[in-house]
Coordinates of N, CA, C and O in Angstrom, one line a residue:
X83 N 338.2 -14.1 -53.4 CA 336.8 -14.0 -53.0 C 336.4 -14.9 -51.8 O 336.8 -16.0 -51.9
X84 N 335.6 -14.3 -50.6 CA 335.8 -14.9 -49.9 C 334.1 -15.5 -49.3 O 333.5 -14.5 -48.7
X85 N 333.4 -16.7 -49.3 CA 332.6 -16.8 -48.6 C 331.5 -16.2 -47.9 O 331.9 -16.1 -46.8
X86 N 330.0 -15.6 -48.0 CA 330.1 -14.8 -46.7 C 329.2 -16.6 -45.6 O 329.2 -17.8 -45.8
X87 N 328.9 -15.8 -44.6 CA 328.7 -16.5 -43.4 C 327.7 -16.2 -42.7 O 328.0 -15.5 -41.8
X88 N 326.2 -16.6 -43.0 CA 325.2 -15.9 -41.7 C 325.0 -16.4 -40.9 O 325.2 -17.6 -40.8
X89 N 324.5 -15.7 -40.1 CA 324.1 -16.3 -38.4 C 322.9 -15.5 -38.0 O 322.9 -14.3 -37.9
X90 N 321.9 -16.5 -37.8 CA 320.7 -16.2 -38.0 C 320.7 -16.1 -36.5 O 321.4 -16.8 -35.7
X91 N 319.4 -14.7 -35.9 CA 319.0 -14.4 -34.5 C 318.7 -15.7 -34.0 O 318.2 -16.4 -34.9
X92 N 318.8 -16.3 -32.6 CA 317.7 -17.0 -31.8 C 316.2 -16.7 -32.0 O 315.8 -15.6 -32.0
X93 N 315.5 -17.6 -32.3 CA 313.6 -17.0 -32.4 C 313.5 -16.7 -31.3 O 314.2 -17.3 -30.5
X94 N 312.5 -15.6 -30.9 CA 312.1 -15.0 -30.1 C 311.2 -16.4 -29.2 O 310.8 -17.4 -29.8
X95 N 310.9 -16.0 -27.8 CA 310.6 -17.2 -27.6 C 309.0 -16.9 -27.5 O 308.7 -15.8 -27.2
X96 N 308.0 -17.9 -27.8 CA 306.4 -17.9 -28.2 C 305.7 -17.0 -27.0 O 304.6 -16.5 -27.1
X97 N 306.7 -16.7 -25.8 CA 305.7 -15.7 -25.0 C 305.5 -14.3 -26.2 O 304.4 -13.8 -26.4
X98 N 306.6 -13.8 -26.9 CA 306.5 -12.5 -27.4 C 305.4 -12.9 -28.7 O 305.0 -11.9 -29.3
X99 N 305.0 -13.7 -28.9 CA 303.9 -13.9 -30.2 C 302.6 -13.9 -29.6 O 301.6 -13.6 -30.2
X100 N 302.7 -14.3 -28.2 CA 301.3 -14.2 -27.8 C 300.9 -13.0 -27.5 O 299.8 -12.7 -27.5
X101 N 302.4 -11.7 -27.2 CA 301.6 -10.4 -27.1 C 300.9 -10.1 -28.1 O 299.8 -9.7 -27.9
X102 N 301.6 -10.2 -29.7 CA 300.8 -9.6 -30.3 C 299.5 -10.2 -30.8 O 299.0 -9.6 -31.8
X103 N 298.9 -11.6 -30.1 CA 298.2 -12.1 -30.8 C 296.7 -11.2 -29.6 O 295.5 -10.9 -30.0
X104 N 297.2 -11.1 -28.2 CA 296.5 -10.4 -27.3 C 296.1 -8.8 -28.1 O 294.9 -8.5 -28.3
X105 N 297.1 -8.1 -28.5 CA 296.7 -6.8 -29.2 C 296.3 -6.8 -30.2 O 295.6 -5.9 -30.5
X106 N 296.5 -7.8 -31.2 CA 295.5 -8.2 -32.2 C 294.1 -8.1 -31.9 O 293.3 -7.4 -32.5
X107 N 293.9 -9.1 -30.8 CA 292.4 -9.4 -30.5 C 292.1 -7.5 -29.6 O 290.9 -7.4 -29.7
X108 N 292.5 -6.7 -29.1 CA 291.9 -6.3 -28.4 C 291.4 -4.8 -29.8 O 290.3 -4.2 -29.8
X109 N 292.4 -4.5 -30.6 CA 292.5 -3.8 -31.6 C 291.5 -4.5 -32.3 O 290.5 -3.8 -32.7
X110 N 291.4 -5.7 -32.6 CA 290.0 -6.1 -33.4 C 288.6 -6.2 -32.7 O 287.6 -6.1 -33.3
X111 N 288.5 -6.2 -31.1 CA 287.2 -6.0 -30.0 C 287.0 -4.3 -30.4 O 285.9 -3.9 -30.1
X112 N 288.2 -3.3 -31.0 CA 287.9 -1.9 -30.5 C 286.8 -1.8 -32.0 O 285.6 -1.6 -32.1
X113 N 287.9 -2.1 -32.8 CA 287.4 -2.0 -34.2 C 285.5 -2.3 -34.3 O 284.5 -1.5 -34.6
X114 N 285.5 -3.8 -33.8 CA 283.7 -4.2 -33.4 C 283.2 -3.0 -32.8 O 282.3 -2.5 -33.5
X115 N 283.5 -2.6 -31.7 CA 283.0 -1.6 -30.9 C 282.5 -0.6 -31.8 O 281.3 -0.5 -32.2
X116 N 283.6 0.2 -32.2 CA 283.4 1.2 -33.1 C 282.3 1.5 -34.3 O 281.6 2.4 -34.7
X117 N 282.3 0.0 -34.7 CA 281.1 -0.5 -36.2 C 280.1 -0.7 -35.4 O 279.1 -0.7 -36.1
X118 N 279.9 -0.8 -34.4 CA 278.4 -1.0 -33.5 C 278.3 0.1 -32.9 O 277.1 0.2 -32.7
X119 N 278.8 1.1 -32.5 CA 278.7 2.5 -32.2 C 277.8 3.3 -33.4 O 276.7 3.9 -33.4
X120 N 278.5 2.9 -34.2 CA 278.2 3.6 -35.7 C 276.6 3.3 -36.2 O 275.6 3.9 -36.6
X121 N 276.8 2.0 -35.7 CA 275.5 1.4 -36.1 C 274.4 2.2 -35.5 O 273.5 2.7 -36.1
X122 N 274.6 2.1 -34.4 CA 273.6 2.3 -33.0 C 273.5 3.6 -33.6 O 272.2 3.7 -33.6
X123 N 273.8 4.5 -34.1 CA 274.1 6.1 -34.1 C 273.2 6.3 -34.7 O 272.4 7.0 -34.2
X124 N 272.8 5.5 -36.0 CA 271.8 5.7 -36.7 C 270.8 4.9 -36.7 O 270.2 4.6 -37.7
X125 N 270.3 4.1 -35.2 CA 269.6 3.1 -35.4 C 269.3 3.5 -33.4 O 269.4 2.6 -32.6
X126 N 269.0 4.8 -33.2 CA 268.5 4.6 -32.0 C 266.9 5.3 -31.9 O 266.5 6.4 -32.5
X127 N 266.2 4.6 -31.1 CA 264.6 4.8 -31.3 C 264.3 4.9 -29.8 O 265.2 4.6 -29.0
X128 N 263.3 5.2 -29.4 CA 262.3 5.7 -28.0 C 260.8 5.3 -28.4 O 260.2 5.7 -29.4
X129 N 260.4 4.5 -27.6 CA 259.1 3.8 -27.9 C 258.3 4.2 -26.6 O 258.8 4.1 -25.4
X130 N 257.0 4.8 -26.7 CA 256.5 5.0 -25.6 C 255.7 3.9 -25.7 O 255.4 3.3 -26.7
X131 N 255.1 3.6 -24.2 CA 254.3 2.5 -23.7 C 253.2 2.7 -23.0 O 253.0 3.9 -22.7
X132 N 252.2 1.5 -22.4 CA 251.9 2.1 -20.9 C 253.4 1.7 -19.9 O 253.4 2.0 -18.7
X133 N 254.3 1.1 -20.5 CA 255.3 0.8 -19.1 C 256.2 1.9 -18.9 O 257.0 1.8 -18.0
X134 N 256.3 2.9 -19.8 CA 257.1 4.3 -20.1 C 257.7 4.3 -21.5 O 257.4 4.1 -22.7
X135 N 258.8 4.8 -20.8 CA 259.9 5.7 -22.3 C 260.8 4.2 -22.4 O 261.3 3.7 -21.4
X136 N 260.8 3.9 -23.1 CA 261.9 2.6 -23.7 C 263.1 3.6 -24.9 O 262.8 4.0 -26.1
X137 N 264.3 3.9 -24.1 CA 265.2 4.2 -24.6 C 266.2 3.1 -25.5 O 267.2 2.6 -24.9
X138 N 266.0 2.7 -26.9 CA 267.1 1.7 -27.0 C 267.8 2.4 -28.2 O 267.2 2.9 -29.2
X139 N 269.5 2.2 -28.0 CA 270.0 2.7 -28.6 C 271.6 2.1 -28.8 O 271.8 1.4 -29.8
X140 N 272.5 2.4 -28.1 CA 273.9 2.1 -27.8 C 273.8 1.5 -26.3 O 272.7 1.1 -25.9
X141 N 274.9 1.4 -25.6 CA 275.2 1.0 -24.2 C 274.1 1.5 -23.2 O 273.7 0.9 -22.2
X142 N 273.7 2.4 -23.8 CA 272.8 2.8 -22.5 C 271.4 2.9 -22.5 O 270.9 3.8 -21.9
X143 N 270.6 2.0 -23.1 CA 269.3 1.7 -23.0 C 268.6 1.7 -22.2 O 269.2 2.0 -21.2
X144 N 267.7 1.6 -22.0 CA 267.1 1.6 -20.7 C 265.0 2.0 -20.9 O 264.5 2.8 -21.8
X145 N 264.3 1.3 -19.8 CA 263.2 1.6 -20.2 C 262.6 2.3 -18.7 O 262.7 1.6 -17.7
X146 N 262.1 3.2 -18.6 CA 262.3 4.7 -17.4 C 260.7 4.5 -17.3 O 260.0 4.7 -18.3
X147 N 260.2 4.3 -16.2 CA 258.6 3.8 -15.9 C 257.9 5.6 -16.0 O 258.2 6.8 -15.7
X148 N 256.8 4.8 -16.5 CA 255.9 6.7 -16.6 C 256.0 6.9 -15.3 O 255.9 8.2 -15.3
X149 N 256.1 6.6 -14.3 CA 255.4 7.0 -13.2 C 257.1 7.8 -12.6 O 257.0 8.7 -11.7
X150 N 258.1 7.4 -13.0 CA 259.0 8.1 -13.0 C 259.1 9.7 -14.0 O 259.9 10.7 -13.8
X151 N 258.4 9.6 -14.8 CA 258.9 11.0 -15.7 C 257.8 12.1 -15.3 O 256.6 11.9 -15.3
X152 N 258.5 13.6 -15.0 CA 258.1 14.6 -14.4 C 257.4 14.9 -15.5 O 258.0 15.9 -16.0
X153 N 256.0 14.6 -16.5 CA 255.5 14.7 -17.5 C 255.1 16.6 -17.7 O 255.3 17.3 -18.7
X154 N 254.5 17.2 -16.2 CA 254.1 18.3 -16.2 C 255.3 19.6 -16.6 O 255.0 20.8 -16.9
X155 N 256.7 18.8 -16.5 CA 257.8 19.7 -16.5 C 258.2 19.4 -17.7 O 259.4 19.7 -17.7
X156 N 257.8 18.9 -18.8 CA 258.5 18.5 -19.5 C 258.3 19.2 -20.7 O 257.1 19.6 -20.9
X157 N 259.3 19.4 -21.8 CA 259.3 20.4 -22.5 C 260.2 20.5 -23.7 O 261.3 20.1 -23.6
X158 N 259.6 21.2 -25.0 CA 260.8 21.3 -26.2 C 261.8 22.3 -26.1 O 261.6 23.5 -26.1
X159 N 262.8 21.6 -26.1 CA 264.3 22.9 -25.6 C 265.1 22.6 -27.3 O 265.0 21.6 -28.1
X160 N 265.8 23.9 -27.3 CA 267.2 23.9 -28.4 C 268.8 24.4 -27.5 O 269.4 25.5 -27.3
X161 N 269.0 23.2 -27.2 CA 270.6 23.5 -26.7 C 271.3 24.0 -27.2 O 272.3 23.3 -27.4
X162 N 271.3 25.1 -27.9 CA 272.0 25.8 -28.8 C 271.5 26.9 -27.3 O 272.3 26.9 -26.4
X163 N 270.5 27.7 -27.1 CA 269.9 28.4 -26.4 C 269.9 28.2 -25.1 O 270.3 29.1 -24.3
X164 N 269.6 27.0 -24.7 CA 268.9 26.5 -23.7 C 270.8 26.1 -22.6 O 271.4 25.0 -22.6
X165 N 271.1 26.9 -22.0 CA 272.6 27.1 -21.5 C 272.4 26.0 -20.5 O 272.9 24.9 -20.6
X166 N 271.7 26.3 -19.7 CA 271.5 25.7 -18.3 C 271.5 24.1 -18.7 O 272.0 23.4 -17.8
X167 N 271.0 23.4 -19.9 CA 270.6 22.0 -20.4 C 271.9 21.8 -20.9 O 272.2 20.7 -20.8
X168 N 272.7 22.3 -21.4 CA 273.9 21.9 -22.6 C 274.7 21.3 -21.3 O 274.7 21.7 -20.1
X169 N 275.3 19.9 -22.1 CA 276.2 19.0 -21.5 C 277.4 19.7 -20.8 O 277.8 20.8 -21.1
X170 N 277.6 19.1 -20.0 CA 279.2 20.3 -19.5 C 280.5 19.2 -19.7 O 281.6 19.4 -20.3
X171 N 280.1 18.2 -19.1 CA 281.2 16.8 -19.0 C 279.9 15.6 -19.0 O 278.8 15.5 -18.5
X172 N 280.9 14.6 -20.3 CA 280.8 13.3 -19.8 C 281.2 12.6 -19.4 O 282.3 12.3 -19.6
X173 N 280.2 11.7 -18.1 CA 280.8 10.7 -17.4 C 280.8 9.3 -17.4 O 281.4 8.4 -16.8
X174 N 279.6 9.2 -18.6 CA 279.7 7.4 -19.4 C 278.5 7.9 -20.5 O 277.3 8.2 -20.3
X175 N 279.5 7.7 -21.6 CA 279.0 7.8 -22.6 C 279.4 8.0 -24.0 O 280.5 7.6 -24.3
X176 N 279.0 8.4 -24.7 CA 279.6 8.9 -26.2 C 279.9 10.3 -26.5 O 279.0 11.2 -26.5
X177 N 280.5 10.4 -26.6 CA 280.6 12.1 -27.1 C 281.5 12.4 -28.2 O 282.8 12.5 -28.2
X178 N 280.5 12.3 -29.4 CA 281.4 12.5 -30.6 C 280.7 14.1 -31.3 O 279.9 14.8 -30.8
X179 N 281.3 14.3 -32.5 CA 280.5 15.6 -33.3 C 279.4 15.4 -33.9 O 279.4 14.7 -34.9
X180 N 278.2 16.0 -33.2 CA 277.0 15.6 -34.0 C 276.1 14.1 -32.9 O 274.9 13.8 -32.9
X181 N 277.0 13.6 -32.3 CA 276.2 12.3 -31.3 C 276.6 12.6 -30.3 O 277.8 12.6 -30.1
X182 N 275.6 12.8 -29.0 CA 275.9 12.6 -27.6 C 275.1 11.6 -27.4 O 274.1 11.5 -28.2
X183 N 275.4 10.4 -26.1 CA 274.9 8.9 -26.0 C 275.1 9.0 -24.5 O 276.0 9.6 -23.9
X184 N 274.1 8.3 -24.0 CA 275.2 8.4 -22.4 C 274.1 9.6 -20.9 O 273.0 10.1 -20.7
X185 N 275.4 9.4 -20.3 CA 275.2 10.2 -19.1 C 276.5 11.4 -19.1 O 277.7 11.3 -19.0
X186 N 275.4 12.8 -19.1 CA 276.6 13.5 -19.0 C 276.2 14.2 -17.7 O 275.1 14.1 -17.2
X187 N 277.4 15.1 -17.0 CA 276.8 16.4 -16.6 C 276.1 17.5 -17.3 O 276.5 18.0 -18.4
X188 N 275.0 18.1 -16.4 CA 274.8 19.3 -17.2 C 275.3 20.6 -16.8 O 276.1 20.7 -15.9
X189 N 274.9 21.7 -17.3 CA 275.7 22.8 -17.0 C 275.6 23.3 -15.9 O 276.5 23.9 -15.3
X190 N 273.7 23.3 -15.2 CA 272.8 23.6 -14.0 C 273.3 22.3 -13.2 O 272.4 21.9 -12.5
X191 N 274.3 21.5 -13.1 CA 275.0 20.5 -12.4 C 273.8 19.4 -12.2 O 273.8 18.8 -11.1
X192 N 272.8 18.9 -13.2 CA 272.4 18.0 -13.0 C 272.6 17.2 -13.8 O 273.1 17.5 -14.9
X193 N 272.2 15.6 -13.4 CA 273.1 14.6 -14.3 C 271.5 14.4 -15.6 O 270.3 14.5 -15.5
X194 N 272.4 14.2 -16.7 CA 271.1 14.1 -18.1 C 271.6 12.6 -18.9 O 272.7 12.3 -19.3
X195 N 270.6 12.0 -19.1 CA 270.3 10.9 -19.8 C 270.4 11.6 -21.8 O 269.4 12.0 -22.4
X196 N 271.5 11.6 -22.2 CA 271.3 12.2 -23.7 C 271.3 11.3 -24.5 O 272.1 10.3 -24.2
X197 N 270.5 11.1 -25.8 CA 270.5 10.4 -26.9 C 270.5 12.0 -27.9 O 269.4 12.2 -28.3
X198 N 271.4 12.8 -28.2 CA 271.2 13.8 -28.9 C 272.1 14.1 -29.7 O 273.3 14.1 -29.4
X199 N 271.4 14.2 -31.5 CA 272.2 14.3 -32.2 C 271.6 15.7 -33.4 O 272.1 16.1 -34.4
X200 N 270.7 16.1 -32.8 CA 270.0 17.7 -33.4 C 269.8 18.8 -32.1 O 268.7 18.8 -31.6
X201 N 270.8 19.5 -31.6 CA 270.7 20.3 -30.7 C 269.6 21.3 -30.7 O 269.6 22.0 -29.7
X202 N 268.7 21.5 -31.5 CA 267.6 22.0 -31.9 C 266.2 21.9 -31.8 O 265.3 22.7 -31.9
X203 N 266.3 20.6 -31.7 CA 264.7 19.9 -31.6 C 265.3 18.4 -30.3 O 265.9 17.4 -30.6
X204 N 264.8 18.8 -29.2 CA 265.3 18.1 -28.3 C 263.8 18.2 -27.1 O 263.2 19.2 -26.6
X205 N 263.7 16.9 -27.0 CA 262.7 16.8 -25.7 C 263.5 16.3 -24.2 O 264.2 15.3 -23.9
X206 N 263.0 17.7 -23.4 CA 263.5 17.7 -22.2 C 262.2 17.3 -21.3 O 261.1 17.8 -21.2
X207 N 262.9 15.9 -20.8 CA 262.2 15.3 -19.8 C 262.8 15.0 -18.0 O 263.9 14.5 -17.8
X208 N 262.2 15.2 -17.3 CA 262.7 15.1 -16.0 C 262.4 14.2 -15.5 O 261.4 13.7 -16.0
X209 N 263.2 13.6 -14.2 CA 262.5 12.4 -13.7 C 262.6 12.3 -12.1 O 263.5 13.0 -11.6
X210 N 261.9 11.7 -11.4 CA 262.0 11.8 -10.2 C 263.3 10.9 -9.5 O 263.5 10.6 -8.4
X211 N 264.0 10.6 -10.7 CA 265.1 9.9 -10.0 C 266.4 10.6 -10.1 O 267.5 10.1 -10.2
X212 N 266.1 12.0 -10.1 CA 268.0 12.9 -10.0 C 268.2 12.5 -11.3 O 269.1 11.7 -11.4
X213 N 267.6 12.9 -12.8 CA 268.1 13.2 -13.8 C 267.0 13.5 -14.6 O 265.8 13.3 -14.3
X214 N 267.6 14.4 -16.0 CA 266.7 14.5 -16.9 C 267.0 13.8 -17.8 O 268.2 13.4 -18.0
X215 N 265.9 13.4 -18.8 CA 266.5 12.6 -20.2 C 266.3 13.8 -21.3 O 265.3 14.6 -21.3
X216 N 267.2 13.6 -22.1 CA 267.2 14.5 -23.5 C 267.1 13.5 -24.9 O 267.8 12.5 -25.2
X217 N 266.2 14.1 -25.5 CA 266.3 12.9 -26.7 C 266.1 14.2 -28.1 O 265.6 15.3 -28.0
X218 N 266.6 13.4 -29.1 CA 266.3 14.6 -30.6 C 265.2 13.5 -31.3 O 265.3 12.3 -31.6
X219 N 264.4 14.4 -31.3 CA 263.5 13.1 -32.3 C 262.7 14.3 -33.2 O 262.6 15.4 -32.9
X220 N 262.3 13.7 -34.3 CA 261.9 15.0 -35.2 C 260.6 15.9 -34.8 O 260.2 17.0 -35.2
X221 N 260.1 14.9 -34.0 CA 258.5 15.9 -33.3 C 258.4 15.9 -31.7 O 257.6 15.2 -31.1
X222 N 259.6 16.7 -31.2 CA 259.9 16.6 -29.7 C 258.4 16.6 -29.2 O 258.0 15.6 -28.6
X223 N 257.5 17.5 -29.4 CA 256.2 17.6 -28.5 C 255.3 16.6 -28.8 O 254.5 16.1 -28.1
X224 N 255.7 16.3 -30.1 CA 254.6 14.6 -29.8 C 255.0 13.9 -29.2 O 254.3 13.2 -28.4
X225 N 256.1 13.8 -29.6 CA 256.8 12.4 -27.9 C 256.4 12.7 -26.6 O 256.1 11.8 -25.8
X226 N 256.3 13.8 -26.4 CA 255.8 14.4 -25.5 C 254.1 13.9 -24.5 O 253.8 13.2 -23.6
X227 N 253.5 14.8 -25.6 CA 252.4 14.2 -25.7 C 251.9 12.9 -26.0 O 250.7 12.6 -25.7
X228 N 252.8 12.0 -26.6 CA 252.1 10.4 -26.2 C 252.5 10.0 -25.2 O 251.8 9.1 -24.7
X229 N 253.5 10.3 -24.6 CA 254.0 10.1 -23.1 C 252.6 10.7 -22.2 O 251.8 9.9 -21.7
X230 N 252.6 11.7 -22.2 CA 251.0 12.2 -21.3 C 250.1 11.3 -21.5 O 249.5 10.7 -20.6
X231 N 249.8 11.2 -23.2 CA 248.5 10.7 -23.2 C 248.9 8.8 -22.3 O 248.0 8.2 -21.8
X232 N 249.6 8.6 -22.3 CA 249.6 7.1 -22.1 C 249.4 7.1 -20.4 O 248.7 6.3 -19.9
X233 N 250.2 8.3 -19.5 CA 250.0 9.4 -18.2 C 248.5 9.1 -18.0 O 248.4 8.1 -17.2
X234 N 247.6 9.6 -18.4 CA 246.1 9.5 -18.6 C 245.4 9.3 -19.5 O 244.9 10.2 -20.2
X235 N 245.3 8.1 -19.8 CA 244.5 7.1 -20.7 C 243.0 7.2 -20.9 O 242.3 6.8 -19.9
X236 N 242.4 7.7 -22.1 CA 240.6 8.0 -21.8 C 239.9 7.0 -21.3 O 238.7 7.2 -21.0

């Protein structure tokens, strides 16, 4: 019967542990991302003002001065119908099933501000800055209309 004999590898040297400590962190930054995406999904709101549309939602927030939105053009669409409005490509944004977030193209080649997650009840708003914004909120024409009324205040 004879002995056995091991011979253990060289350790790898501490550069290869720092890769994975790099893809650790970057796989745990995605993971955050993703639970704050999630979050945002169900936690995005539009506040009108006298200072305008305050879009806050995900990455792309933003507060769009009245004096910028084409109030007279503005109108309740269903992108289901509405061809010319439906997204074509996104170029920063979200685009999951059921959530568009972001800046997409649209199909009439103009660029659209979307927070849209009911293709059905959608307020199309224009602006005089080369985009429209689209938002789903459950009473597109009231948003609407407080946006006007704030437009011309009694």
């Amino acid at each position: 019967m004879s002995a056995s004999t091991v011979f253990p590898m060289i350790p790898a040297a501490s550069k290869s542990l720092w890769f994975f400590a790099i893809i650790g962190l970057v796989l745990l930054g995605a993971l955050l991302l993703m639970g704050w995406l999630a979050w945002s999904m169900q936690h995005a709101r539009f506040t009108v003002s006298s200072e305008g549309l305050r879009v806050q939602g995900d990455l792309y927030s933003r507060t769009i001065p009245l004096k910028s939105l084409v109030l007279d053009q503005a109108t309740v669409t269903n992108l289901n119908t509405d061809k010319d409005h439906q997204p074509k490509w996104r170029t920063m944004g979200t685009g999951l099933p059921g959530y568009s977030a972001g800046w997409f193209k649209l199909r009439n080649g103009q660029k659209g501000l979307l927070y849209v997650t009911d293709r059905t009840r959608v307020a199309r708003i224009p602006t005089t800055e080369g985009y429209t914004v689209l938002l789903s909120v459950e009473d597109p024409q009231a948003l609407i209309s407080a946006l006007q009324a704030q437009r011309s205040p009694l």
